Coordinates of C-alpha atoms in Angstrom, one line a residue:
X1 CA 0.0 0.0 0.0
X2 CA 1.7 3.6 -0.8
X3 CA 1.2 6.2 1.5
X4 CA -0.6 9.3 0.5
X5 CA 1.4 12.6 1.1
X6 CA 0.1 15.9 2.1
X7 CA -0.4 17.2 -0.9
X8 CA -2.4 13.9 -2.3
X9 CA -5.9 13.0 -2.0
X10 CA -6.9 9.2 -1.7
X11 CA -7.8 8.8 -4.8
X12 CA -4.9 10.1 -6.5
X13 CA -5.9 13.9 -6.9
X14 CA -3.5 16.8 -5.9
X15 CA -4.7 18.9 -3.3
X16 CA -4.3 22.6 -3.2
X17 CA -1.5 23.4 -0.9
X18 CA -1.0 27.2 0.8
X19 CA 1.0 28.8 -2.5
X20 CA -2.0 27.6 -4.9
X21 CA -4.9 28.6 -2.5
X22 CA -3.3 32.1 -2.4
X23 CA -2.9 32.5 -5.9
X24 CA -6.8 31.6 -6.1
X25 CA -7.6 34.5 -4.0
X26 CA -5.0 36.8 -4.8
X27 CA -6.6 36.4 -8.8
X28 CA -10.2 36.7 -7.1
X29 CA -9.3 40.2 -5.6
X30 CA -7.8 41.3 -8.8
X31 CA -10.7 40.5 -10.6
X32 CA -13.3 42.3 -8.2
X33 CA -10.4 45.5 -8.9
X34 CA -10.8 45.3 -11.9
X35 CA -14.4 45.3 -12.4
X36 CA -14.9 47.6 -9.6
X37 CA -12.8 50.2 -11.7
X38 CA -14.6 49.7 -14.9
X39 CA -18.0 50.7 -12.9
X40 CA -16.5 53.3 -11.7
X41 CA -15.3 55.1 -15.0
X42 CA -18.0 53.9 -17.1
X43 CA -20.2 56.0 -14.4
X44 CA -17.7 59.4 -14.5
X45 CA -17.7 58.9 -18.6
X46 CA -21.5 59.0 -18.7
X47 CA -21.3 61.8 -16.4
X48 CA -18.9 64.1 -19.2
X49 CA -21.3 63.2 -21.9
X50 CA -24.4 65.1 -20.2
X51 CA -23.5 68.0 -21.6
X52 CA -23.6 71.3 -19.4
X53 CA -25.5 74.1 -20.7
X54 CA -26.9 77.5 -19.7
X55 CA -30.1 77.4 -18.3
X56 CA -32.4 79.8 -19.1
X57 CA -34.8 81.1 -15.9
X58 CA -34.3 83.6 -13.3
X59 CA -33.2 83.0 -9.6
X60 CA -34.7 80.8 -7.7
X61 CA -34.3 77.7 -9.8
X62 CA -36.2 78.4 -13.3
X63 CA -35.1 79.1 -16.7
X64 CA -32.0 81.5 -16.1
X65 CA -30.9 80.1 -13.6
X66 CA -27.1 78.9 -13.7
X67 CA -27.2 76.7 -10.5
X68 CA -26.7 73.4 -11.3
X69 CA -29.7 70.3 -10.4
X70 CA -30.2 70.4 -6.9
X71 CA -27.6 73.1 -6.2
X72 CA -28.7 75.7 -3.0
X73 CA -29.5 79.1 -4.1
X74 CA -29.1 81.2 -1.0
X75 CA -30.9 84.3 -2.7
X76 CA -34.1 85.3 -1.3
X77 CA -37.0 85.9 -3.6
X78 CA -38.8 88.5 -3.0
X79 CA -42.0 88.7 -4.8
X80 CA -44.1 92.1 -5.3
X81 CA -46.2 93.8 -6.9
X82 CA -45.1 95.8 -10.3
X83 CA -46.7 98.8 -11.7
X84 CA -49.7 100.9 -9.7
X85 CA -49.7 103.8 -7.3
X86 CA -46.1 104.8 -5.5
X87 CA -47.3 103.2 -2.4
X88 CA -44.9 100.8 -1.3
X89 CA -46.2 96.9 -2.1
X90 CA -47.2 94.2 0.1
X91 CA -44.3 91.4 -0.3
X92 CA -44.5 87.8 0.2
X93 CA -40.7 86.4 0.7
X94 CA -39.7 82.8 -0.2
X95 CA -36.7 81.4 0.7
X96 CA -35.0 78.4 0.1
X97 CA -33.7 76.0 2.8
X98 CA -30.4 74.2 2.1
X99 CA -30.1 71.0 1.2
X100 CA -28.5 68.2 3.6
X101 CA -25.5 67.9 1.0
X102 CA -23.8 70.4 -0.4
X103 CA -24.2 70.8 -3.9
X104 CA -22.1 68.6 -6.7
X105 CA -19.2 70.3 -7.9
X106 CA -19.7 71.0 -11.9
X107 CA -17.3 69.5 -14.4
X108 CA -14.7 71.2 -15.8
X109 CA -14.9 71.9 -19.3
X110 CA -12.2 70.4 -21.5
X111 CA -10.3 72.8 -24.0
X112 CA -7.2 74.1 -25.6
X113 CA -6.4 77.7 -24.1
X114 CA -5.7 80.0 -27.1
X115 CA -3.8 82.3 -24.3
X116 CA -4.1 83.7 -21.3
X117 CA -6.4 87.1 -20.9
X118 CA -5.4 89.5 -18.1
X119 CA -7.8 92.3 -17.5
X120 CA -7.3 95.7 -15.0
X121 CA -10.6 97.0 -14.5
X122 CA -11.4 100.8 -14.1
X123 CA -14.1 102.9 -12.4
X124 CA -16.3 102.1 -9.3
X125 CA -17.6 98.5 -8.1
X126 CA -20.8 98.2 -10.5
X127 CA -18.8 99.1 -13.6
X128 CA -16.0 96.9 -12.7
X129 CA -18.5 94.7 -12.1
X130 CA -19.8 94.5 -15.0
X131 CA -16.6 94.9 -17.0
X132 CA -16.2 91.0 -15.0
X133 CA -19.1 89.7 -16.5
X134 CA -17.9 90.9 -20.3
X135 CA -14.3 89.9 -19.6
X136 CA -15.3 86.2 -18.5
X137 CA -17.7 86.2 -21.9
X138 CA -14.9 87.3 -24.1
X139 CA -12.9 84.7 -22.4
X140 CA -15.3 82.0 -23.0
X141 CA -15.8 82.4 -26.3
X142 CA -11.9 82.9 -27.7
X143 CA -11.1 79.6 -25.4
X144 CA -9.0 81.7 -23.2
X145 CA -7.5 81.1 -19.7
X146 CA -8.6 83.8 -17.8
X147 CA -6.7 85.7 -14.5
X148 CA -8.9 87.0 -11.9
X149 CA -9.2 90.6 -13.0
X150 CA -7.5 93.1 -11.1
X151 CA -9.9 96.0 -9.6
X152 CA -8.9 100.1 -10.0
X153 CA -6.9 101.6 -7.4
X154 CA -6.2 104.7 -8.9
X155 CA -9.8 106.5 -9.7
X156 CA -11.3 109.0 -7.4
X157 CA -12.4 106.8 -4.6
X158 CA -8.4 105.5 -4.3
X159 CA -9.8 102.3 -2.9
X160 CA -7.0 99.5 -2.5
X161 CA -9.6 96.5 -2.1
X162 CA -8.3 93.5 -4.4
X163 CA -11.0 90.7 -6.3
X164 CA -10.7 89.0 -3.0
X165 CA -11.5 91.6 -0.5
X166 CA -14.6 91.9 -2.7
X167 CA -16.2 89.2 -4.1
X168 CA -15.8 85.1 -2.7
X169 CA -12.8 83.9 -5.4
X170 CA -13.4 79.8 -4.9
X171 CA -16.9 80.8 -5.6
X172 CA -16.3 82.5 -8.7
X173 CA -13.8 80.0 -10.0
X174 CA -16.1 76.8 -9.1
X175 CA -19.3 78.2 -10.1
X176 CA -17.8 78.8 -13.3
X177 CA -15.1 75.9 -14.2
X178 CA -17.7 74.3 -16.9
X179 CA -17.3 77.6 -18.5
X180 CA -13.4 78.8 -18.5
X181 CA -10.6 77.9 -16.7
X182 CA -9.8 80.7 -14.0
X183 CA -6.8 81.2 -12.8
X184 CA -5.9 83.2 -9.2
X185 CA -2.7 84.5 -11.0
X186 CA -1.0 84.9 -14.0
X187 CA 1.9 81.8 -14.9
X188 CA 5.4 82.8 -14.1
X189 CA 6.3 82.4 -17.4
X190 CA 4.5 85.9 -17.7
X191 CA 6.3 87.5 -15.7
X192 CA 7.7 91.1 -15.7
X193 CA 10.8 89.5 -18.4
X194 CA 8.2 88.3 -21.0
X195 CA 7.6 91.1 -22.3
X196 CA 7.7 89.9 -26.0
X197 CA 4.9 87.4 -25.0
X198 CA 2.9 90.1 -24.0
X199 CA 0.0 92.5 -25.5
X200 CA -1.3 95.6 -23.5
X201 CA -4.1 97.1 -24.9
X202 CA -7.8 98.6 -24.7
X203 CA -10.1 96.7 -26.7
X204 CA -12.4 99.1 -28.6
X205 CA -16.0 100.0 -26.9
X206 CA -19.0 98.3 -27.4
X207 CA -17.8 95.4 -29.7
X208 CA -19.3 92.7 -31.0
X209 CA -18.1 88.7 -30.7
X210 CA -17.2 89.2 -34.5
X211 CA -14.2 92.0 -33.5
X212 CA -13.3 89.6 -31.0
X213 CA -13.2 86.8 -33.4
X214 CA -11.4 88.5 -36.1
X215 CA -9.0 91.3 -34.3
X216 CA -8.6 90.0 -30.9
X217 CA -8.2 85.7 -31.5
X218 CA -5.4 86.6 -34.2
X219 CA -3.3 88.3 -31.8
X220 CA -2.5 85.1 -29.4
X221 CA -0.9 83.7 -32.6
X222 CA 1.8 86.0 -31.5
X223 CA 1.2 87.3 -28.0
X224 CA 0.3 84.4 -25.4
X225 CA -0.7 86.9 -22.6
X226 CA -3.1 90.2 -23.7
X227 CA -3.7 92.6 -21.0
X228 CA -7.2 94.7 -21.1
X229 CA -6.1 97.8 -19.4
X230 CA -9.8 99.3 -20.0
X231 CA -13.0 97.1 -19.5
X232 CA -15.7 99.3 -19.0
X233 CA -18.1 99.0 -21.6
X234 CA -16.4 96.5 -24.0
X235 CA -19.0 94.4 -24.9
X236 CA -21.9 95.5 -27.1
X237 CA -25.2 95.5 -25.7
X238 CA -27.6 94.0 -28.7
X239 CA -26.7 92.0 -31.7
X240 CA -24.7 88.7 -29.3
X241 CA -26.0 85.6 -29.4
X242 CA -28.3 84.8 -26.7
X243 CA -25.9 82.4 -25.3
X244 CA -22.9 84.7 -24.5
X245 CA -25.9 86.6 -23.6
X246 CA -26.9 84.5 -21.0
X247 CA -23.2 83.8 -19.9
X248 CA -23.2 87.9 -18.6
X249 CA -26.1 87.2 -16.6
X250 CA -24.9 84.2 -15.4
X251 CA -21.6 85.6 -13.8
X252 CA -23.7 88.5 -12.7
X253 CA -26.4 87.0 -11.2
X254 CA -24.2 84.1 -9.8
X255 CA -20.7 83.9 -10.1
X256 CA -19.9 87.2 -8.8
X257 CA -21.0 86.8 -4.4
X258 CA -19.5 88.9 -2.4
X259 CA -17.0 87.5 0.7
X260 CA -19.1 86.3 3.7
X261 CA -18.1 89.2 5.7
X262 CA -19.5 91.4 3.6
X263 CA -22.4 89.2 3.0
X264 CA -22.9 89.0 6.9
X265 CA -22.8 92.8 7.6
X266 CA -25.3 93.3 4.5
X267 CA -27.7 90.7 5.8
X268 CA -27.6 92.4 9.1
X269 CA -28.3 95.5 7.4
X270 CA -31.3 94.2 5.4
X271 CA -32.4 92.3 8.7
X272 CA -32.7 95.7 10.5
X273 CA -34.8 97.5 8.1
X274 CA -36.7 94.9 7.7
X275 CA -37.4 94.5 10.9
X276 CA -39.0 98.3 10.7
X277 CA -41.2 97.5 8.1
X278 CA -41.2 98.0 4.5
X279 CA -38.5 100.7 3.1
X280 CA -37.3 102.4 -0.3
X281 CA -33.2 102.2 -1.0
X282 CA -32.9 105.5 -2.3
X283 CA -29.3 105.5 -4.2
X284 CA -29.1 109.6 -3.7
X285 CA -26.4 110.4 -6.1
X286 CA -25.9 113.8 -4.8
X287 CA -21.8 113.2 -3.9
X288 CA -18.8 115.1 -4.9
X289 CA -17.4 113.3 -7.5
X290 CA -20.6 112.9 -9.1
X291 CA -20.9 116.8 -9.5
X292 CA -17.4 117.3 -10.1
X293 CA -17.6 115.2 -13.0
X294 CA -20.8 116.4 -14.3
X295 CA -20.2 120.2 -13.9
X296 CA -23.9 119.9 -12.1
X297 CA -23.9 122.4 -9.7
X298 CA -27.5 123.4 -9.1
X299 CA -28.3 124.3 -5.5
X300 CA -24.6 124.9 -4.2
X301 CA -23.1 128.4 -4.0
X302 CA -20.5 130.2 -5.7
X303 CA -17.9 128.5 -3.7
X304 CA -19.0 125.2 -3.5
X305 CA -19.2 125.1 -7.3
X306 CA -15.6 126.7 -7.8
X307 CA -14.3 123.3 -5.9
X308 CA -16.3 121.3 -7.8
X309 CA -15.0 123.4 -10.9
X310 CA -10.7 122.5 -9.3
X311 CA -11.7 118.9 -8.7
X312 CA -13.0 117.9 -12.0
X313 CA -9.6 120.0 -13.4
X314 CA -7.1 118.1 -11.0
X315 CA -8.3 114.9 -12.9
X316 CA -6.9 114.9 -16.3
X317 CA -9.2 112.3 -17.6
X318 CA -12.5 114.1 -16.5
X319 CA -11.1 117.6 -17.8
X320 CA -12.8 119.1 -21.0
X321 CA -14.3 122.2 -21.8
X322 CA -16.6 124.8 -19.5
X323 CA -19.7 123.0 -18.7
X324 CA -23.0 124.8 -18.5
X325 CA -24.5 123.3 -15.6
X326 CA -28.1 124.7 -15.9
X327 CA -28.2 123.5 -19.4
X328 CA -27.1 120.1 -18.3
X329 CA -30.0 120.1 -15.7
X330 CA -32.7 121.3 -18.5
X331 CA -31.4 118.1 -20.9
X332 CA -31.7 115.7 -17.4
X333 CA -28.6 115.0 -17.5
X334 CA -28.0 116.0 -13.8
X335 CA -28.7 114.0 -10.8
X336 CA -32.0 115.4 -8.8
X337 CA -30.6 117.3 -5.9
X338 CA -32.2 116.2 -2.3
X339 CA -34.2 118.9 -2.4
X340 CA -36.1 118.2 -5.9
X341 CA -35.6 114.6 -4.8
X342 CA -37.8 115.9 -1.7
X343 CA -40.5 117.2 -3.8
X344 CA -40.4 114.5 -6.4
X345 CA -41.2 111.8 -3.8
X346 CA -44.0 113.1 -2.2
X347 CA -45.9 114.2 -5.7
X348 CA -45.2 110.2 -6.6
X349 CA -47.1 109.8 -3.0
X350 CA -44.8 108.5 -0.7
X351 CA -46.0 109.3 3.0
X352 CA -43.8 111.6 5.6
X353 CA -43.7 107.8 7.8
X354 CA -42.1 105.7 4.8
X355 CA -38.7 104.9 5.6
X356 CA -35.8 105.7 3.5
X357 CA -32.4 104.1 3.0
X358 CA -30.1 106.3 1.7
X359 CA -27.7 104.3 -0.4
X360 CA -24.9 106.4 -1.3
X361 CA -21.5 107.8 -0.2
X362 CA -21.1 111.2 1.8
X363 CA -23.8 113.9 0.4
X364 CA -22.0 117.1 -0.9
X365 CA -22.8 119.9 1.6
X366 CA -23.5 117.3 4.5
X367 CA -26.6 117.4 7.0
X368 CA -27.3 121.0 5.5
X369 CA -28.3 119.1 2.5
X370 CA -30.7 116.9 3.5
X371 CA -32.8 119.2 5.6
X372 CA -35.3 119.1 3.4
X373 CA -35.5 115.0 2.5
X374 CA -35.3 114.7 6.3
X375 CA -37.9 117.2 7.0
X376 CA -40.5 115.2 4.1
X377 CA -39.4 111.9 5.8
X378 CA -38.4 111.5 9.0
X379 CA -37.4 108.0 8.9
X380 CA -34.4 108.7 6.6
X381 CA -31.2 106.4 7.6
X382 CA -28.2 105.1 6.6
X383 CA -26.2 102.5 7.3
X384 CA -23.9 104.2 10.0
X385 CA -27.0 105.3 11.9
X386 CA -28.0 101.6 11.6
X387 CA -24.7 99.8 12.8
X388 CA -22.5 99.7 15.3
X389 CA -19.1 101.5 14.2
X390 CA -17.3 98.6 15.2
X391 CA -18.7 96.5 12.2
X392 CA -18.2 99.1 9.7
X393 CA -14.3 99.4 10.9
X394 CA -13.1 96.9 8.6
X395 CA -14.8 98.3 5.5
X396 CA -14.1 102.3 6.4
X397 CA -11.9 103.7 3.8
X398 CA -12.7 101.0 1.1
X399 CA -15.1 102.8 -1.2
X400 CA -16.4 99.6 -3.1
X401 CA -16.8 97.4 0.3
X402 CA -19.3 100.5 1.6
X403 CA -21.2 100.4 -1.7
X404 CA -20.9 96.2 -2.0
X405 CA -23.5 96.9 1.2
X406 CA -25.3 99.2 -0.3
X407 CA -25.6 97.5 -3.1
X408 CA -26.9 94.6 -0.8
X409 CA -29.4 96.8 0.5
X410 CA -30.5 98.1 -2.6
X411 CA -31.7 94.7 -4.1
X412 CA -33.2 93.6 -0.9
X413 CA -35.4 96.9 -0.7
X414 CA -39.4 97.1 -1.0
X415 CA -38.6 99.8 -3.9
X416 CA -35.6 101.2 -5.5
X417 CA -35.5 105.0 -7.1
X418 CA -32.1 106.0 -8.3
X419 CA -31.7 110.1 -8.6
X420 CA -29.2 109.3 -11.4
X421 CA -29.1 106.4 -14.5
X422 CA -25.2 105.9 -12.9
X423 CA -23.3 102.2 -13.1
X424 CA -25.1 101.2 -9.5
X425 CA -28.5 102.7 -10.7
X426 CA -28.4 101.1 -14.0
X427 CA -27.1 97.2 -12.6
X428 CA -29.4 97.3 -9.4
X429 CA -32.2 97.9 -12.0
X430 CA -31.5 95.2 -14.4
X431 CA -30.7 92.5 -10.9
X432 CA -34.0 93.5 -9.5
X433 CA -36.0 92.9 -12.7
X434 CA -33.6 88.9 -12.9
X435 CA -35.1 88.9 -9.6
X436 CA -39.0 89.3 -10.8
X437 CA -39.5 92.5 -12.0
X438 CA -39.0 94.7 -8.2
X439 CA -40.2 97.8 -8.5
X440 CA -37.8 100.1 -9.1
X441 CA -39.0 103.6 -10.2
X442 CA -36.9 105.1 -12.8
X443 CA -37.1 108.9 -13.2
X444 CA -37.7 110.7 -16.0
X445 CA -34.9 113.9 -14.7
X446 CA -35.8 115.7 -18.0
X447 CA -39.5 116.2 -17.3
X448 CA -38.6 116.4 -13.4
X449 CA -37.1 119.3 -13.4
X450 CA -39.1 121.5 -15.4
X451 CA -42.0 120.3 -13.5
X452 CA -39.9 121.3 -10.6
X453 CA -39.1 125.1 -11.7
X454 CA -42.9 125.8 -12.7
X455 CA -43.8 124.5 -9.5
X456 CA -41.1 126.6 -7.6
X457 CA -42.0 129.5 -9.4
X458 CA -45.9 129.0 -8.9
X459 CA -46.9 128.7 -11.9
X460 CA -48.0 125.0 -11.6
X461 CA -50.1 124.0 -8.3
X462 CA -49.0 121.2 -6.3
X463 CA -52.3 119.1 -7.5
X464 CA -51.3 119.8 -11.3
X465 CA -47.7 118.8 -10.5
X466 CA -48.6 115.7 -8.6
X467 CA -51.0 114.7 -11.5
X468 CA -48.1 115.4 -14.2
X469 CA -45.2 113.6 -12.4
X470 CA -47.6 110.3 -11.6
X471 CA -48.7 110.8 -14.9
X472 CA -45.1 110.5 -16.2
X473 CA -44.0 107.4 -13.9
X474 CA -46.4 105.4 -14.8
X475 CA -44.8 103.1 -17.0
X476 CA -41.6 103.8 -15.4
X477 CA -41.5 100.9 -12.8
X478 CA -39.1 98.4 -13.8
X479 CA -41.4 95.9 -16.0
X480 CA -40.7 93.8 -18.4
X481 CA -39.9 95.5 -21.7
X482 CA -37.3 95.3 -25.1
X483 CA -34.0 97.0 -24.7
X484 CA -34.1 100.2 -26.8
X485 CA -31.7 99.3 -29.7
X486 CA -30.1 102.5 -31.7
X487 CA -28.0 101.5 -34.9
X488 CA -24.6 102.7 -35.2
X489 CA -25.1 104.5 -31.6
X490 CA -24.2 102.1 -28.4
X491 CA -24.1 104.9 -26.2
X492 CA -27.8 106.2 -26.7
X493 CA -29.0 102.3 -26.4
X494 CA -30.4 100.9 -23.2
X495 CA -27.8 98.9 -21.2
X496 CA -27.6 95.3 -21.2
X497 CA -27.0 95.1 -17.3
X498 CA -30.4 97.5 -16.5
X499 CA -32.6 95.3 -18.9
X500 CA -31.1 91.7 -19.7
X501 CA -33.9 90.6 -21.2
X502 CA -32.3 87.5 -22.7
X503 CA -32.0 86.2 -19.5
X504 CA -36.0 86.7 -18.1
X505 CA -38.3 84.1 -19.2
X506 CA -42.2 84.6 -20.4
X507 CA -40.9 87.9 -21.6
X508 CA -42.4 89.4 -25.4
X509 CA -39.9 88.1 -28.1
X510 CA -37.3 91.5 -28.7
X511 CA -36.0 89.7 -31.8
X512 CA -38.9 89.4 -33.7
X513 CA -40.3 91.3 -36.7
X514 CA -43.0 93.2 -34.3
X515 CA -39.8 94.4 -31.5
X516 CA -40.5 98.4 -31.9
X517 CA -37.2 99.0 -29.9
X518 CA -34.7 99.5 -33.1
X519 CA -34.0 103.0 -33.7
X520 CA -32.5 103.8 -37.3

């Protein structure tokens, strides 16, 4: 009889000894790996193919909205009525609760960068602003690699806030990585040596995608890195397709959030007010620089205008010939003074207990000023007699951070009336109308004053003045309606960031044969 070993089963069979019975399981494990993997990238693959696209509601989650499925909007939807008296609406406010998970981070988009775009902005927060939301569309649609955009330092206001001290940067760049890559700064390659790499320039004002296309693409053949050193108003306001459209809204609307300090503070702010009751944001335009640069001098004395007159001539780029104030006024071309402002208010029928946010840097002449606003409305604040000055420390001597809350305040307000079609006056416009048509009541200055004067000089009674300035407001209220489009004159057109009407849904066609709006 032979004696079975170990490894040897009775009948004659090998069995598996401890090297064979590991390679089982180590090719086991390597299988489950395997297939495991394959899951998992056949999952992320399918995930690439849905491609992303821009949809087409405004906040809150409808068409225009940029948030992704099941993203958190924090914005609060306020919903009021439009049109009517000057009385100030009844609101209903809906606001949406976060989800248990935060949001999924959007795909990057995949593309060959044709360069890198640098851009310094110029001018106060809501034109830099904007100039952001044209800059990122430019750099969209040339396949560029864009720098986070440098804000003016060297205006009037001398303010040394960066893009960061502003606006939430991680924000900015994630909510917009399935558009263009964003970059914090510009590749050391770039640098201050690499000069022959390198375009400065100004693109040319109110351009098309085609200039962009056929001038500004053929220069990265050359130059890798183009600098903007002008944005403002670079970016035509009709005639784009309504994607790139759509783009600007979305960066405006959504991309661009301020930091959460600022965010805080302006929440507390709104929080206040509305904890008084309903209130206007009046964006009082009535500051130095504003007259300085207008030559508007209305209402201040001799003196007062002569520094106005030295100001506007120690800045080179607001010098030009004597200005005729009072003509300037007659043509509406001058903000409404506090007084007229005064008036104006009270004939649209606001009532001595509304209360009144004045939204706005220091007013030229101070307190003596605003005795008559404060003597028609008592309840007139602002946002220093509203918080304590230890939370307005960190933001004291930085222009744009003051006016980032007022700006807050502004879009948060019951109704908006801006003395002056200005950058903030103009944007806070076109966000509350994204936002559901707010009222904001846009006056007519050219009619306003001469109502004004015939009134002063008693020639028109208060009840025939009341009758004529409601008369004129009527259809002045923010509602929907086509951007005013004048050919071969961007400057006379309605601006794209006051009326975005690409962006609004159930909104008349403006493209059709019947849109009115084109001016020859």
């Amino acid at each position: 009889m032979v004696a079975t070993g170990p490894s040897q089963a009775a009948g004659g069979m090998p069995l598996p000894g401890p090297r064979t019975r590991m390679h089982v399981w180590f090719m086991r494990a390597c299988a489950g790996i395997v297939v495991w993997t394959c899951l998992v990238q056949l999952f992320a693959v399918g995930h690439l193919w849905r491609r992303p696209r821009l949809p087409s509601a405004h906040a809150g989650g409808g068409a225009g909205s940029s948030s992704p499925p099941g993203a958190w909007n924090p914005t609060r939807v306020f919903v009021g009525r439009v049109g009517g008296d000057a009385a100030l609406p009844n609101l209903s406010i809906r606001t949406q609760e976060p989800p248990h998970a935060p949001p999924p981070q959007l795909p990057s988009r995949i593309y060959k960068s044709n360069g890198v775009l640098k851009v310094s902005c110029n001018g106060g927060l809501n034109q830099m602003r904007a100039a952001i939301c044209d800059m990122v569309t430019v750099a969209r649609f040339l396949n560029l690699t864009l720098a986070i955009p440098e804000l003016d330092k060297k205006s009037f206001w001398a303010d040394p806030s960066n893009f960061e001290d502003i606006f939430d940067v991680r924000h900015f760049i994630d909510s917009l990585r399935d558009q263009v890559h964003i970059v914090k700064r510009i590749p050391k390659k770039f640098g201050p040596n690499a000069s022959n790499n390198s375009l400065v320039m100004p693109p040319v004002s109110w351009s098309n995608e085609k200039y962009y296309l056929q001038q500004i693409l053929p220069l990265f053949n050359k130059f890798k890195l183009i600098h903007f050193n002008r944005t403002d108003a670079r970016l035509a306001n009709n005639g784009l397709p309504v994607e790139l459209q759509k783009l600007r809204c979305r960066v405006n609307y959504h991309a661009l959030r301020f930091t959460p300090q600022i965010e805080a503070l302006g929440n507390k702010l709104v929080k206040i007010l509305q904890g008084r009751g309903a209130f206007v944001a009046l964006h009082l335009r009535y500051e130095m620089d504003m007259l300085a640069f207008s030559g508007c001098t209305h209402g201040c004395s001799v003196e007062e205008a002569e520094e106005l007159k030295r100001m506007r001539y120690a800045y080179p780029w607001w010098r030009e010939k004597e200005i005729d104030s009072e003509g300037k006024r007659l043509q509406g071309l001058c903000p409404l003074t506090p007084e007229e402002t005064a008036l104006v208010l009270k004939a649209l029928g606001f009532k001595n207990n509304t209360q009144i946010y004045i939204a706005s840097g220091e007013i030229y002449g101070g307190d003596r000023r605003l005795t008559a606003l404060r003597a028609a409305f008592p309840k007139l604040v602002r946002k220093e007699m509203l918080l304590d000055p230890e939370d307005l420390h960190q933001f004291q001597n930085h222009s744009s951070q003051m006016a980032a809350l007022d700006f807050m305040v502004s879009i948060a307000s019951d109704v908006f009336i801006p003395t002056y079609d200005g950058n903030m006056g103009k944007v806070v416009e076109g966000h509350r109308r994204y936002l559901g048509f707010k009222k904001s009541i846009l006056l007519d200055r050219r009619k306003l004053v001469k109502l004004v004067d015939l009134h002063e000089n008693k020639t028109l009674s208060w009840d025939a003045f009341v009758s004529a300035v409601r008369q004129d407001h009527e259809g002045r209220s923010g509602q929907p309606a086509c951007r005013k489009v004048v050919i071969d004159k961007p400057k006379e057109e309605d601006y794209f960031y006051a009326n975005p009407h690409e962006c609004f849904v159930n909104v008349t066609d403006c493209n059709g044969p019947g849109n009115s709006s084109a001016v020859g």
